[in-house]
Coordinates of C-alpha atoms in Angstrom, one line a residue:
X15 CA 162.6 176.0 52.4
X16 CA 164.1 176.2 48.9
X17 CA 161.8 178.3 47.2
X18 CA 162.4 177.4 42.9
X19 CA 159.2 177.2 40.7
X20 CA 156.9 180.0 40.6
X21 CA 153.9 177.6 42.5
X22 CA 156.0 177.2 45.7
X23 CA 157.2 180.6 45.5
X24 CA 153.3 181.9 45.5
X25 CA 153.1 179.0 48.1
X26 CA 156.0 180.3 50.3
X27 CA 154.9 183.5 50.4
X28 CA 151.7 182.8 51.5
X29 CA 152.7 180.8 54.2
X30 CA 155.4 183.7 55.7
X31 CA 152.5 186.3 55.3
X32 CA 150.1 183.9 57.4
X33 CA 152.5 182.9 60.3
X34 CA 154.1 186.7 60.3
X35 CA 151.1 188.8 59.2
X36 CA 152.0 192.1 58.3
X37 CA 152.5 194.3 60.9
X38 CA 156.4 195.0 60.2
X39 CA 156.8 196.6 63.9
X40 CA 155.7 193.4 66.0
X41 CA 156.7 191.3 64.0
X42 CA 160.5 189.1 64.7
X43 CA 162.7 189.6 62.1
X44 CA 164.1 186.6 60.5
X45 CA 168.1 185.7 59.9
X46 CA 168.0 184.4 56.5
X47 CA 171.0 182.3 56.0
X48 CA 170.9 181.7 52.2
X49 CA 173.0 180.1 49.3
X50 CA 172.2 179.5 46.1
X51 CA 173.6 177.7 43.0
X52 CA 173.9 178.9 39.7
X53 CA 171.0 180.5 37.2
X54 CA 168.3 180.7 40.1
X55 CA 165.9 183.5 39.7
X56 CA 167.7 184.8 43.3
X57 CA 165.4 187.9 43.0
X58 CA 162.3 186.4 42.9
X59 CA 162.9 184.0 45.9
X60 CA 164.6 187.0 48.0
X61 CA 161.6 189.6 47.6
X62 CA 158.7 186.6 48.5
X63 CA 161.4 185.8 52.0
X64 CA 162.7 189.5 52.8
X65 CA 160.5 191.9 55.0
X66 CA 161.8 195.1 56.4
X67 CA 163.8 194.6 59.3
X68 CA 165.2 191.3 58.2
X69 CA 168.7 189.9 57.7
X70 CA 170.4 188.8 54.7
X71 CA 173.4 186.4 55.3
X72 CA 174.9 185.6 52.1
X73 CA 177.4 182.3 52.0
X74 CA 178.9 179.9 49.9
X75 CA 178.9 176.5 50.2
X76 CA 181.7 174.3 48.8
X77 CA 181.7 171.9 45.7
X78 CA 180.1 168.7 45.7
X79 CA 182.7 165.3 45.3
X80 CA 182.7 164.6 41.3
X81 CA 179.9 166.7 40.6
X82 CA 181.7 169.8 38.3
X83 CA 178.2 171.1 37.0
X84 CA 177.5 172.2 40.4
X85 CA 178.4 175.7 40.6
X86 CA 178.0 177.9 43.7
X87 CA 176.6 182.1 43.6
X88 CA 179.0 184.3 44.8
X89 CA 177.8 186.4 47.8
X90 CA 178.5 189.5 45.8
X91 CA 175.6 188.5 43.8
X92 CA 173.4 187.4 46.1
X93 CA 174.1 191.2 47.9
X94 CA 173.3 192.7 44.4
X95 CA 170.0 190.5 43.6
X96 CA 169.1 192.0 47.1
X97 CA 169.3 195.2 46.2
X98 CA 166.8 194.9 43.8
X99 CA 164.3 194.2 45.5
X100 CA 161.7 196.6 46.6
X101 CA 162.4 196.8 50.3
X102 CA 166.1 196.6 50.1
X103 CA 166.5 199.8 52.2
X104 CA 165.5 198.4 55.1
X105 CA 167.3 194.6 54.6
X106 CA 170.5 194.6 55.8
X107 CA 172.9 192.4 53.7
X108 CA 176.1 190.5 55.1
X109 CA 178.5 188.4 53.3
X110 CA 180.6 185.4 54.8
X111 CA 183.6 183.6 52.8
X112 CA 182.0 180.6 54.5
X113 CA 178.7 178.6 56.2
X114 CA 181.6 178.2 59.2
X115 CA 182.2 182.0 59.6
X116 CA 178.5 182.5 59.8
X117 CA 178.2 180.1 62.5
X118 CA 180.6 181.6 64.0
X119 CA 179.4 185.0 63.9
X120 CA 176.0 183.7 64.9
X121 CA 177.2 182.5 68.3
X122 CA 178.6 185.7 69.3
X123 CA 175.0 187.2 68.6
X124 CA 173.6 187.9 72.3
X125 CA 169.8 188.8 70.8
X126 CA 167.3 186.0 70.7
X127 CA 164.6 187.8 69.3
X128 CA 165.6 187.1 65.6
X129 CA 164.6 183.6 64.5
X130 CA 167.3 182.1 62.4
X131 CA 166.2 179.7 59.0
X132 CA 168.6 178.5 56.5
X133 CA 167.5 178.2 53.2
X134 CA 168.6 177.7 49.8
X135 CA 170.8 174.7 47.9
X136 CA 170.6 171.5 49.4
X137 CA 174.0 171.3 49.5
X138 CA 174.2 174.3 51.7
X139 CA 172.1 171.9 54.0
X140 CA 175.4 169.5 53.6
X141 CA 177.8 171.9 54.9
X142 CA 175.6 172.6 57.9
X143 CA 175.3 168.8 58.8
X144 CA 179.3 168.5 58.8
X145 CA 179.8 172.2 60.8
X146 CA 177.3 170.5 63.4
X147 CA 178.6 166.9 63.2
X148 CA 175.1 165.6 62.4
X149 CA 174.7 162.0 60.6
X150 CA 171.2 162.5 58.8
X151 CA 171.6 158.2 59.0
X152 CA 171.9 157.9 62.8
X153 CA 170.0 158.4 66.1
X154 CA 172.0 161.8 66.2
X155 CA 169.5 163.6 64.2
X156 CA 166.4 164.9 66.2
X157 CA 163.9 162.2 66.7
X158 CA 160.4 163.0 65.1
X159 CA 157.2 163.4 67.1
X160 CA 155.2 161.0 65.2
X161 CA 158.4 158.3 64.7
X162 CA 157.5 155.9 67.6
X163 CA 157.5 152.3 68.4
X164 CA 154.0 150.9 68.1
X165 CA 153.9 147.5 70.1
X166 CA 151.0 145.0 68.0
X167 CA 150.6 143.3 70.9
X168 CA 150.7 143.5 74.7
X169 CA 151.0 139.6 74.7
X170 CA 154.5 138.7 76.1
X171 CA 155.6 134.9 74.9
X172 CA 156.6 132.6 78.6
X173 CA 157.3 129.6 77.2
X174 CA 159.1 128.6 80.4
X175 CA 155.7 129.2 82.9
X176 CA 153.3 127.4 80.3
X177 CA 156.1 124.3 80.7
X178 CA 156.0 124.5 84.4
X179 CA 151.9 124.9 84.1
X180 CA 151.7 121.6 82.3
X181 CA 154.3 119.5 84.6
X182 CA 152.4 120.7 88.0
X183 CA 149.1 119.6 86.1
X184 CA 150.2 116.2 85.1
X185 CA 151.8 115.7 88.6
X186 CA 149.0 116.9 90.4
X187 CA 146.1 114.5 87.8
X188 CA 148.6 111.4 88.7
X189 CA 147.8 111.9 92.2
X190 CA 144.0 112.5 91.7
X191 CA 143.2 109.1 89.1
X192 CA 144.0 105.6 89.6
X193 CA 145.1 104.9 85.4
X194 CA 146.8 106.4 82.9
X195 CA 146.6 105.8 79.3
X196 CA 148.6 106.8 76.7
X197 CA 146.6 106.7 73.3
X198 CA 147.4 108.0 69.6
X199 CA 144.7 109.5 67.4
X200 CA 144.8 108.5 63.5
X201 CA 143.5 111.7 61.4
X202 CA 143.2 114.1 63.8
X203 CA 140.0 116.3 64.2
X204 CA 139.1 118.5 67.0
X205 CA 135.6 118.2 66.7
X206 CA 135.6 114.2 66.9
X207 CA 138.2 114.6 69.9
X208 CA 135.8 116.9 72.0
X209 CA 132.9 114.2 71.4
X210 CA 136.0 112.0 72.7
X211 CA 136.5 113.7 75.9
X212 CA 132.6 114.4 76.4
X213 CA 132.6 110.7 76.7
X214 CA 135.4 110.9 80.0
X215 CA 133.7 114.5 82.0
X216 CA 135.3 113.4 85.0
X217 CA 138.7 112.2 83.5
X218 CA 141.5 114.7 82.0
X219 CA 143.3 114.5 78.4
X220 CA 146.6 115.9 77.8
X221 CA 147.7 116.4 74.5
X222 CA 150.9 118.4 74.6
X223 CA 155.2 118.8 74.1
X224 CA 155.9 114.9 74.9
X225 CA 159.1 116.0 76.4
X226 CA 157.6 117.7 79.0
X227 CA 155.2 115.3 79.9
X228 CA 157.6 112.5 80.5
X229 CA 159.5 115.1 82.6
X230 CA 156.6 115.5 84.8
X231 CA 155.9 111.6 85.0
X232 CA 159.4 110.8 85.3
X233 CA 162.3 110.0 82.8
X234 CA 163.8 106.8 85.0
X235 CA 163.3 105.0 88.0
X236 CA 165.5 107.3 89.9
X237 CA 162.8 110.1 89.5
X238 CA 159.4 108.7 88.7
X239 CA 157.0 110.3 91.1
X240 CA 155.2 106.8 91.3
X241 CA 156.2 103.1 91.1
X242 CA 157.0 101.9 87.6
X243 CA 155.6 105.6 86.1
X244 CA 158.3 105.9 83.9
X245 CA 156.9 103.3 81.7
X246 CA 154.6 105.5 80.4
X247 CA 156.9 107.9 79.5
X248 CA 159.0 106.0 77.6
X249 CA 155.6 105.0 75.8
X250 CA 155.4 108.7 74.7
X251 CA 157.0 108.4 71.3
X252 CA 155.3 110.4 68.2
X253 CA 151.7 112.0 68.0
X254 CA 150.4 110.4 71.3
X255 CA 148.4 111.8 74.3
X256 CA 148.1 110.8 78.2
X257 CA 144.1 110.2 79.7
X258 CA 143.9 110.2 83.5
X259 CA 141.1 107.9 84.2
X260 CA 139.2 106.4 87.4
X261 CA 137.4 104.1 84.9
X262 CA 138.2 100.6 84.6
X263 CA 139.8 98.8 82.1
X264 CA 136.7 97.3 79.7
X265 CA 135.0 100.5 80.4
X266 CA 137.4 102.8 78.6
X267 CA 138.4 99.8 76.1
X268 CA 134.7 99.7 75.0
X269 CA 134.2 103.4 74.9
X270 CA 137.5 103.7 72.5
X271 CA 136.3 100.8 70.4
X272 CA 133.3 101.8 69.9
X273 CA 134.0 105.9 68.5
X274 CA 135.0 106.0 65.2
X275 CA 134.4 108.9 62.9
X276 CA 134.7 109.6 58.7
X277 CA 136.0 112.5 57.4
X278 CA 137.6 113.7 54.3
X279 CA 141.7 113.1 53.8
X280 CA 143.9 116.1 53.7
X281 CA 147.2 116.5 51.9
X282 CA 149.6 113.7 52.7
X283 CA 147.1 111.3 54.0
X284 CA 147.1 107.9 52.1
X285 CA 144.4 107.2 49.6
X286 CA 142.2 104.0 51.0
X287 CA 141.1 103.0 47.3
X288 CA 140.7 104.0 44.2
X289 CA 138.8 107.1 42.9
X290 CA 137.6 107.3 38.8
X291 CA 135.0 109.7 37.8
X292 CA 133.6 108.7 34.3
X293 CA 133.2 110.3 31.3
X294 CA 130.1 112.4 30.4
X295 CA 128.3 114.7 33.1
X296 CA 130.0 114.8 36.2
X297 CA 128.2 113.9 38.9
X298 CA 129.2 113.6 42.8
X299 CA 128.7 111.4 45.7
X300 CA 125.8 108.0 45.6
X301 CA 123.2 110.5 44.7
X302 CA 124.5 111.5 41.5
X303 CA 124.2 114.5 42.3
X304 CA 125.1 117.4 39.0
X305 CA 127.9 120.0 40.5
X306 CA 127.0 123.7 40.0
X307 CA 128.3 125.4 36.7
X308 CA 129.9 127.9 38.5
X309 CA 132.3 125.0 39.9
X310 CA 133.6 124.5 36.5
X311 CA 136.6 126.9 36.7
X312 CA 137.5 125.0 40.1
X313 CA 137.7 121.8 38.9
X314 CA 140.1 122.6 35.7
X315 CA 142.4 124.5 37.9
X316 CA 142.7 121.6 40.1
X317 CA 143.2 119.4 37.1
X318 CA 140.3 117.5 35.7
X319 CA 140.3 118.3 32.3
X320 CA 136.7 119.7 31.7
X321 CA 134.4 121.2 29.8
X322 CA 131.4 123.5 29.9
X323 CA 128.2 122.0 27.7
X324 CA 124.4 123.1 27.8
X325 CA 125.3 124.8 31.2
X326 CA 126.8 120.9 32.6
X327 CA 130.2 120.3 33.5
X328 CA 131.5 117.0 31.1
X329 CA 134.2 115.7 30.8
X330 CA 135.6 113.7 27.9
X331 CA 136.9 110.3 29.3
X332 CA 137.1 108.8 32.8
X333 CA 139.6 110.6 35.2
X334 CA 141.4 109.1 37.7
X335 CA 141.3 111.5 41.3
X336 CA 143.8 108.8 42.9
X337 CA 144.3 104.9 42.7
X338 CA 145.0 103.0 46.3
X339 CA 148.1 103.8 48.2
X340 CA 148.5 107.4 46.8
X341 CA 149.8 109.9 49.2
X342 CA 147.4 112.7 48.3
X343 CA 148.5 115.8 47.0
X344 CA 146.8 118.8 48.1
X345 CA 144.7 119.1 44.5
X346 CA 143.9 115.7 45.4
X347 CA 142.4 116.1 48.6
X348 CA 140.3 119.4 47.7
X349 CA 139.0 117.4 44.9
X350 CA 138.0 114.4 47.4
X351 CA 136.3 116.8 49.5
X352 CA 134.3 117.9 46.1
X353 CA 132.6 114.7 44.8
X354 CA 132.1 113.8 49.0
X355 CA 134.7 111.0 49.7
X356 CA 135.4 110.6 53.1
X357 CA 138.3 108.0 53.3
X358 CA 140.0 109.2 56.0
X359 CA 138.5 107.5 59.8
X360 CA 139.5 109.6 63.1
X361 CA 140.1 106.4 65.3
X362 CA 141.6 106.5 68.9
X363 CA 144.0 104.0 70.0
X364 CA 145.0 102.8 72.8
X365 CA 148.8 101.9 73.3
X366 CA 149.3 101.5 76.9
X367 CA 147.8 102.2 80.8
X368 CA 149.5 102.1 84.2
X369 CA 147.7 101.7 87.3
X370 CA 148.6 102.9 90.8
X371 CA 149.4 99.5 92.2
X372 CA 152.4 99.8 90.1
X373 CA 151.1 97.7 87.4
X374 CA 152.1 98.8 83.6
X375 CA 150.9 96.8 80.8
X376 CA 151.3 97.5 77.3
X377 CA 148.5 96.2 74.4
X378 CA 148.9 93.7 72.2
X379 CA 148.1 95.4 69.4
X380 CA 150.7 98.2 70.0
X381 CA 153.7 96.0 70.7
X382 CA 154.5 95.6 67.1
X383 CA 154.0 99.2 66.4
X384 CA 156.2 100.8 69.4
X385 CA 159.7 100.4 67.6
X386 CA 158.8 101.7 64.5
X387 CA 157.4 104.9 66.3
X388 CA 160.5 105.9 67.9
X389 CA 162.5 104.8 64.8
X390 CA 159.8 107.9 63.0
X391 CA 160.0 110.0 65.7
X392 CA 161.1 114.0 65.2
X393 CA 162.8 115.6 68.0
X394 CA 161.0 118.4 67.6
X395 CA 157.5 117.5 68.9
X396 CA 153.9 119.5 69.2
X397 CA 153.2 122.1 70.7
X398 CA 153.0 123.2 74.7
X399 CA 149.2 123.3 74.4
X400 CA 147.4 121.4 77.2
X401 CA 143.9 120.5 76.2
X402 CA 141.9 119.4 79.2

């Protein structure tokens, strides 16, 4: 190690005396390989690095590209900074016109007791990586112990088996139940949807890559796996789902009918009517309920313009969250959710069933709708997820 101010010279010193100790007679001797460029204190690095016994090999090392204030220490003078030291008699100094002739020199050497370091200029490090052909940049240079490839997780992505998972589960459910629905869900929740299939225990939902469904139901006539099958899946157009039933008819009609759930909108939902808050103290929901001060800073940022007075939040004139037909903006909806407006209804509906006589019969009330749904549709569809 390059060994300039007089802290790391204390502190390389201390370290050689530690992992050497000081008994001179066991102790390896050490090769020093050194160059230096101009106006170090050579002396003072060379007596903390030198113990009696070692080697001094003094080199040059050539000029740096564009850089003329770089100026290299003769060898001569690294020899003569040696000889100052207190132990020079027993340090034994060699000079070298180059790093290569020291190389050179140093293969030829048949002991291996004497440990080898080369210290000094950094660019004396330089000439050593182009003697040795080493690319500091590349996987030539030796690998560390603690550089390794830390996997985050021991999950391995199979899109292809999850596909093939939900086409054998669809086949196998047409086998097993006499209907099958398909049905699209206005304002999706999760929570009203497992209150859905609570209602059908002994029936299965598939909600899922549409794509692959119709795959597994059949594209065509040609390869349906039942009579007239491939009704449904042409049916499959948008954000729709398949329910394998042994119900009848009016028994699932009336259980769909009947579900319906309120909620509050999200961003890009359309507003169902008109929201105004009026001036003064703003209150929430049919109670009239005050909001919490602390809400204050909340409300400004996502636009009402209000104001903190006697500890209640005012605000001067009436503000308009959203007129009828809006399609809410996220500041919107967050502020819905605020003063409790639930204007968004989770509602299941039913487009179409087939039974296993071969019958298909699409609804009334979705033959109007089924154009404009394909017209809509993305080609890239949900997810692969099979909820059951």
């Amino acid at each position: 190690k390059y060994v300039d101010t007089t802290l790391r010279r204390v502190t390389q010193q201390r370290y050689i005396h530690a992992t050497r100790g000081r008994d001179y007679q066991n102790t390896p001797n050490v090769r020093w390989i050194v160059g230096f460029s101009g106006g170090k204190d050579m002396k003072s690095i060379l007596k903390n690095l030198a113990m009696p016994g070692d080697l001094i090999w003094a080199v040059p090392f050539s000029q740096p590209d564009e850089m003329p204030w770089i100026s290299c220490t003769n060898p001569d003078k690294i020899e003569a900074a040696t000889r100052e030291i207190e132990s020079s008699d027993k340090v034994l100094v060699t000079k070298f016109a180059s790093l290569a002739d020291a190389l050179a020199r140093l293969a030829e050497e048949k002991s291996d007791t004497c440990m080898t370091v080369l210290c000094g200029s950094l660019y004396l490090v330089a000439d050593l990586y182009r003697e040795l052909q080493i690319d500091p940049f590349t996987r030539n240079m030796p690998r560390a112990i603690r550089s390794k490839v830390v996997a985050l997780t021991k999950v391995k992505s199979n899109r292809k088996e999850g596909r093939k998972e939900i086409i054998r589960a669809v086949v196998e459910a047409a086998d097993n139940y006499d209907y099958v629905w398909v049905f699209s869900v206005a304002n999706m929740r999760n929570q009203y949807l497992k209150q859905v299939r609570h209602n059908f225990k002994t029936s299965r939902f598939f909600l899922g890559n549409n794509k692959v469904m119709a795959k597994a139901l059949g594209n065509d006539p040609e390869s349906e796996i039942k009579q007239n099958i491939h009704k449904i899946s042409e049916s499959l157009v948008g954000d729709v789902g398949l329910l394998f039933t042994n119900d009848n008819v009016e028994t699932v009609k009336k259980n769909f009918d009947s579900f319906s759930a309120q909620d509050y909108p999200r961003a890009g939902n359309i507003a169902a009517y008109r929201v105004v808050v009026p001036g003064g103290e703003v209150l929430r929901g049919y109670t009239k309920e005050p909001f919490p001060n602390n809400m204050e800073p909340e409300l400004r940022e996502l636009g009402m313009p209000t104001l903190l007075q006697s500890g209640k939040i005012t605000i001067e004139s009436d503000f308009v969250i959203c007129e009828k037909g809006d399609r809410l903006t996220p500041q919107q909806s967050r502020l819905l959710k605020h003063f409790w407006e639930k204007m968004a209804e989770f509602k299941v509906k039913l487009l179409c069933y087939w039974h296993n006589n071969g019958d298909f019969v699409e609804l009334e009330s979705n033959q109007n709708t089924t154009s404009k749904a394909k017209d809509d549709s993305a080609s890239g569809e949900d997810s692969d997820e099979d909820m059951e």
